[in-house]
Coordinates of C-alpha atoms in Angstrom, one line a residue:
X283 CA 143.5 48.0 85.1
X284 CA 145.4 45.2 87.6
X285 CA 146.5 42.2 86.3
X286 CA 143.8 40.1 87.7
X287 CA 140.8 42.5 86.6
X288 CA 142.4 42.3 83.0
X289 CA 142.9 38.1 83.2
X290 CA 139.1 38.3 84.4
X291 CA 138.2 40.6 81.5
X292 CA 140.4 38.5 79.3
X293 CA 138.4 35.1 80.6
X294 CA 134.9 36.6 80.3
X295 CA 135.2 37.6 76.6
X296 CA 136.4 34.7 75.4
X297 CA 133.1 33.1 77.3
X298 CA 131.3 35.1 74.9
X299 CA 133.1 35.4 71.7
X300 CA 133.7 31.6 71.5
X301 CA 129.9 30.7 71.2
X302 CA 129.7 33.0 68.7
X303 CA 133.4 32.0 66.6
X304 CA 131.3 28.3 66.9
X305 CA 127.8 29.7 65.4
X306 CA 129.8 31.2 62.6
X307 CA 132.0 28.2 61.9
X308 CA 128.7 26.3 61.8
X309 CA 127.0 28.2 59.7
X310 CA 129.9 28.3 57.3
X311 CA 130.1 24.4 57.3
X312 CA 125.6 24.3 56.5
X313 CA 124.5 22.5 53.8
X314 CA 121.5 24.9 53.1
X315 CA 120.7 28.3 53.0
X316 CA 117.1 30.3 53.7
X317 CA 116.9 32.2 49.7
X318 CA 116.9 36.0 49.6
X319 CA 113.5 37.5 49.5
X320 CA 114.9 39.5 46.9
X321 CA 115.5 36.3 44.9
X322 CA 111.9 34.7 45.6
X323 CA 110.4 37.9 44.4
X324 CA 112.2 37.2 40.8
X325 CA 111.1 33.9 40.6
X326 CA 107.5 34.8 41.8
X327 CA 107.5 37.4 38.9
X328 CA 109.0 35.3 36.3
X329 CA 106.2 32.6 37.0
X330 CA 103.7 35.1 37.0
X331 CA 105.0 37.2 33.6
X332 CA 103.6 34.0 31.8
X333 CA 100.1 34.7 32.5
X334 CA 97.5 36.5 32.0
X335 CA 95.2 37.8 34.5
X336 CA 92.0 40.4 34.7
X337 CA 93.6 44.3 35.8
X338 CA 92.3 43.7 39.6
X339 CA 93.9 40.7 40.3
X340 CA 97.3 41.7 38.7
X341 CA 96.9 44.8 40.9
X342 CA 96.4 42.3 43.9
X343 CA 99.2 40.5 43.0
X344 CA 101.5 43.3 42.3
X345 CA 100.6 45.0 45.9
X346 CA 101.8 41.2 47.1
X347 CA 105.2 41.6 46.0
X348 CA 105.6 45.8 46.1
X349 CA 109.1 46.7 47.5
X350 CA 107.3 48.1 50.8
X351 CA 105.6 45.3 52.1
X352 CA 107.8 42.4 51.4
X353 CA 107.9 40.3 54.1
X354 CA 110.8 40.8 56.6
X355 CA 111.7 37.4 57.7
X356 CA 111.9 34.4 55.2
X357 CA 109.7 32.8 57.8
X358 CA 106.7 34.8 56.5
X359 CA 107.5 34.3 52.8
X360 CA 105.6 30.9 52.2
X361 CA 102.4 32.4 53.5
X362 CA 103.0 35.5 51.1
X363 CA 103.6 32.8 48.0
X364 CA 100.4 30.4 49.3
X365 CA 98.6 33.8 49.0
X366 CA 99.8 34.5 45.6
X367 CA 99.6 31.0 44.3
X368 CA 95.9 31.2 45.4
X369 CA 95.0 34.8 43.8
X370 CA 96.8 33.5 40.4
X371 CA 95.5 29.9 40.1
X372 CA 91.5 29.9 41.0
X373 CA 91.6 26.0 41.4
X374 CA 94.1 26.3 44.1
X375 CA 92.2 28.8 46.1
X376 CA 89.9 26.0 48.4
X377 CA 93.1 24.1 48.9
X378 CA 94.8 27.0 50.0
X379 CA 92.1 28.2 52.7
X380 CA 92.4 24.8 54.1
X381 CA 96.2 25.0 54.5
X382 CA 95.6 28.4 56.3
X383 CA 93.3 27.8 58.9
X384 CA 90.6 25.0 57.9
X385 CA 89.9 21.6 59.9
X386 CA 90.9 18.3 58.6
X387 CA 87.9 16.2 57.5
X388 CA 87.8 12.8 58.8
X389 CA 88.7 11.1 55.7
X390 CA 91.2 13.4 53.5
X391 CA 90.4 13.4 49.9
X392 CA 93.9 14.0 47.3
X393 CA 94.1 16.8 46.2
X394 CA 94.9 17.8 42.4
X395 CA 96.5 21.0 43.0
X396 CA 99.2 18.9 44.5
X397 CA 99.3 16.7 41.2
X398 CA 99.1 19.7 38.4
X399 CA 101.7 18.9 36.4
X400 CA 101.3 22.0 34.6
X401 CA 102.5 24.5 37.6
X402 CA 105.9 24.7 38.0
X403 CA 108.6 23.8 40.8
X404 CA 108.0 26.6 42.7
X405 CA 104.2 26.1 43.0
X406 CA 104.2 22.5 43.7
X407 CA 107.1 22.1 46.1
X408 CA 105.4 24.7 48.1
X409 CA 102.0 23.9 48.1
X410 CA 103.7 20.6 49.2
X411 CA 105.2 22.3 52.1
X412 CA 102.2 24.1 53.0
X413 CA 100.2 21.3 53.0
X414 CA 102.6 19.1 55.3
X415 CA 102.8 22.2 57.4
X416 CA 99.1 22.1 57.9
X417 CA 98.8 18.5 58.5
X418 CA 101.7 18.6 61.1
X419 CA 100.0 21.4 63.1
X420 CA 96.7 18.9 63.0
X421 CA 99.0 15.8 64.6
X422 CA 98.5 14.0 61.2
X423 CA 102.2 13.0 61.0
X424 CA 102.1 10.4 58.6
X425 CA 100.4 11.9 55.8
X426 CA 102.4 15.2 56.7
X427 CA 105.6 12.8 56.1
X428 CA 104.2 11.7 52.7
X429 CA 104.4 15.6 51.4
X430 CA 107.7 16.4 53.3
X431 CA 109.8 13.8 52.5
X432 CA 111.3 13.9 49.4
X433 CA 111.6 17.6 49.5
X434 CA 115.2 19.2 50.0
X435 CA 115.8 23.1 51.3
X436 CA 116.8 24.0 47.8
X437 CA 113.2 22.8 46.4
X438 CA 111.0 25.7 48.8
X439 CA 111.1 29.2 49.7
X440 CA 111.4 28.2 53.5
X441 CA 113.6 25.7 54.2
X442 CA 113.5 25.7 57.6
X443 CA 109.9 25.9 58.1
X444 CA 111.0 22.4 56.1
X445 CA 113.3 20.9 58.0
X446 CA 111.5 22.0 61.5
X447 CA 108.5 19.7 60.4
X448 CA 110.0 17.1 59.1
X449 CA 112.1 16.6 62.5
X450 CA 108.8 17.2 64.6
X451 CA 107.2 14.6 62.4
X452 CA 109.8 11.8 62.6
X453 CA 109.7 12.6 66.7
X454 CA 106.4 12.6 67.2
X455 CA 106.6 8.6 65.4
X456 CA 109.4 7.7 67.4
X457 CA 111.9 7.4 64.3
X458 CA 114.8 8.9 65.8
X459 CA 117.5 8.8 63.5
X460 CA 115.7 10.5 60.5
X461 CA 114.3 12.9 63.2
X462 CA 118.3 13.9 64.9
X463 CA 119.5 14.3 61.1
X464 CA 116.8 16.8 60.4
X465 CA 117.5 18.5 63.6
X466 CA 120.9 18.7 62.7
X467 CA 120.7 20.1 59.5
X468 CA 118.1 22.7 60.6
X469 CA 120.9 23.9 63.4
X470 CA 123.4 24.2 60.8
X471 CA 121.7 27.8 60.4
X472 CA 120.8 28.7 63.9
X473 CA 121.2 32.5 63.3
X474 CA 119.1 32.4 60.6
X475 CA 115.9 30.4 61.8
X476 CA 113.2 31.2 64.1
X477 CA 113.6 31.2 67.7
X478 CA 110.9 29.6 68.7
X479 CA 112.5 26.7 66.1
X480 CA 116.2 26.9 67.7
X481 CA 114.4 26.4 71.3
X482 CA 112.2 23.3 70.4
X483 CA 114.5 22.0 67.8
X484 CA 116.9 21.5 70.9
X485 CA 114.0 20.4 73.0
X486 CA 113.5 17.8 70.3
X487 CA 116.7 16.5 70.6
X488 CA 117.0 16.0 74.2
X489 CA 113.7 14.3 74.4
X490 CA 114.4 11.4 72.1
X491 CA 118.4 10.9 72.1
X492 CA 118.3 8.9 74.8
X493 CA 115.3 7.2 74.1
X494 CA 115.9 3.2 74.3
X495 CA 114.0 0.6 72.3
X496 CA 111.9 -2.0 74.5
X497 CA 112.0 0.7 77.4
X498 CA 108.9 1.6 79.4
X499 CA 108.9 5.4 77.9
X500 CA 109.1 4.0 74.2
X501 CA 106.0 2.0 75.1
X502 CA 104.3 4.5 76.8
X503 CA 104.6 6.9 73.8
X504 CA 103.7 4.1 71.1
X505 CA 100.6 4.2 73.5
X506 CA 99.9 7.2 72.7
X507 CA 100.5 7.6 69.2
X508 CA 97.7 4.6 69.0
X509 CA 95.4 6.8 71.0
X510 CA 96.2 9.7 68.8
X511 CA 95.1 7.6 65.4
X512 CA 92.0 5.5 67.1
X513 CA 90.9 9.7 67.3
X514 CA 91.3 10.2 63.9
X515 CA 89.3 6.7 63.4
X516 CA 92.5 5.1 62.1
X517 CA 92.0 1.4 62.8
X518 CA 93.5 -0.6 59.8
X519 CA 96.4 -2.7 59.9
X520 CA 99.0 -0.6 61.1
X521 CA 97.0 0.3 64.1
X522 CA 96.9 -3.0 65.0
X523 CA 100.2 -3.8 64.0
X524 CA 101.6 -1.3 66.2
X525 CA 98.7 -2.9 68.9
X526 CA 100.4 -6.2 69.0
X527 CA 104.2 -4.9 69.0
X528 CA 103.1 -2.8 72.6
X529 CA 101.5 -6.1 73.7
X530 CA 105.2 -7.9 72.8
X531 CA 107.1 -5.6 74.3
X532 CA 104.6 -5.7 77.5
X533 CA 104.8 -9.6 77.8
X534 CA 108.7 -9.0 77.5
X535 CA 109.1 -6.6 80.3
X536 CA 106.7 -9.1 82.4
X537 CA 109.1 -12.0 81.2
X538 CA 111.8 -10.2 82.5
X539 CA 110.4 -9.0 86.1
X540 CA 109.3 -12.8 86.7
X541 CA 112.8 -13.9 85.9
X542 CA 114.3 -11.4 88.4
X543 CA 111.7 -12.4 91.2
X544 CA 112.6 -16.1 90.6
X545 CA 116.3 -15.3 91.0
X546 CA 115.2 -12.9 94.0
X547 CA 113.5 -16.2 95.3
X548 CA 116.3 -18.5 94.8
X549 CA 118.6 -16.1 96.6
X550 CA 116.7 -16.0 99.7
X551 CA 115.9 -20.1 99.5
X552 CA 119.8 -20.5 99.1
X553 CA 120.6 -18.6 101.7
X554 CA 118.5 -20.3 103.9
X555 CA 119.9 -23.5 103.2
X556 CA 123.7 -22.7 103.7
X557 CA 123.5 -23.8 107.0
X558 CA 122.6 -27.4 106.4
X559 CA 125.0 -30.2 106.3
X560 CA 125.9 -30.9 102.4
X561 CA 125.6 -34.4 101.4
X562 CA 128.9 -36.0 100.9
X563 CA 129.7 -36.5 97.2
X564 CA 130.0 -40.3 97.0
X565 CA 126.5 -41.1 98.5
X566 CA 123.1 -40.6 96.4
X567 CA 121.0 -38.9 97.5
X568 CA 118.0 -40.2 98.7
X569 CA 114.2 -39.9 97.4
X570 CA 111.9 -42.0 95.6
X571 CA 109.9 -39.4 93.4
X572 CA 109.7 -40.0 89.4
X573 CA 111.9 -37.0 88.3
X574 CA 108.9 -35.8 86.7
X575 CA 109.8 -31.8 85.9
X576 CA 107.1 -29.2 85.4
X577 CA 107.6 -27.5 82.0
X578 CA 107.4 -24.2 82.4
X579 CA 106.3 -22.0 79.8
X580 CA 107.1 -18.7 78.4
X581 CA 106.4 -16.0 76.1
X582 CA 102.5 -14.7 75.5
X583 CA 101.7 -17.8 77.9
X584 CA 104.3 -17.4 80.7
X585 CA 102.8 -18.1 83.9
X586 CA 101.8 -14.8 85.1
X587 CA 99.0 -15.9 87.6
X588 CA 102.0 -18.0 89.4
X589 CA 103.7 -14.7 90.8
X590 CA 102.6 -14.0 94.5
X591 CA 100.0 -11.1 94.6
X592 CA 102.5 -9.1 96.7
X593 CA 104.8 -9.5 93.5
X594 CA 102.6 -9.5 91.0
X595 CA 101.3 -6.4 92.5
X596 CA 104.5 -4.7 92.5
X597 CA 105.1 -5.9 89.1
X598 CA 102.4 -3.9 88.0
X599 CA 103.5 -0.5 89.3
X600 CA 106.5 -0.8 87.9
X601 CA 105.1 -1.7 84.1
X602 CA 102.4 1.2 84.5
X603 CA 104.7 4.1 86.2
X604 CA 104.5 7.0 84.6
X605 CA 101.6 5.7 82.5
X606 CA 98.2 7.9 82.2
X607 CA 95.5 6.3 84.8
X608 CA 93.5 5.1 81.9
X609 CA 96.6 2.8 80.6
X610 CA 96.5 0.9 83.9
X611 CA 93.5 -0.6 83.3
X612 CA 94.6 -2.2 80.0
X613 CA 97.8 -3.7 81.2
X614 CA 95.7 -5.0 84.3
X615 CA 93.2 -6.3 81.5
X616 CA 96.0 -7.8 79.8
X617 CA 97.5 -9.6 83.2
X618 CA 94.2 -10.8 83.3
X619 CA 94.3 -12.6 80.3
X620 CA 97.5 -13.9 80.7
X621 CA 96.6 -15.5 84.1
X622 CA 93.7 -17.1 82.4
X623 CA 95.9 -18.3 79.5
X624 CA 98.1 -20.0 82.1
X625 CA 95.1 -21.5 83.6

């Protein structure tokens, strides 16, 4: 092997080994670890031993946790535990069935299974995770966070699922800092989480990190969230406040566009006057006007209608760029409202 080929081989090896070492170091510093399946099995068997069941039920429970039937990966263990709970506690069967494939009703009822203090944390915490996952999968992000917030990785049998769905809910609700914090914890165990979690967590992080407050991107996402809530029949104070926030942000954008248009107009007129002879400083200017100044209105009552039609259309296109087509109608109606209020 020549010196050049040896050097090239060493560089290639370093490129492969360095990320592996980085991942190993990250896992060493991880604040959580997925529990071994054998440890979960022991906890389940201890819980079941304190109960009495019919022989048929007992046989089914034993089969679920037989050595040759144990889940190969921790991602499947939550569903195995849910199936066990449904068998052992009949009152939870409808609830577990709902969380394993049912469609959400228009109005979510409070579920007694989540408040049963007679059950140990093993049952209550993992039912909350099961329910929170189901809610998030059906785009009920606020309700999902009510279940998932407060749970820690050590509280559940599938901490990766907990952290992923916490992050997903925060992401869809534009809660940037909590989302990035959950993603950071999830990525501490890159090698021990499902590949889809690893890929999607990287995408969520890349998507949310550059998001800026009061940007058109933020307004567009807020509109999407309002549409989602209305689709579930949610039209209360929270939705109305969010609609008001969207209007306020749009109004701020319009005001900034008006200022830019005025500055451009002033620059153009100033350039045209530079050829005129300036008046001597010692001589007062002529003119006999009354000196009244038109007070410009700003904010929600700013003179959107005062913009020339061409500039108004350009501003409208800039505001609605990148938004779904039906939002343009909403924005146009908003502009017409401004024009009416300014007249």
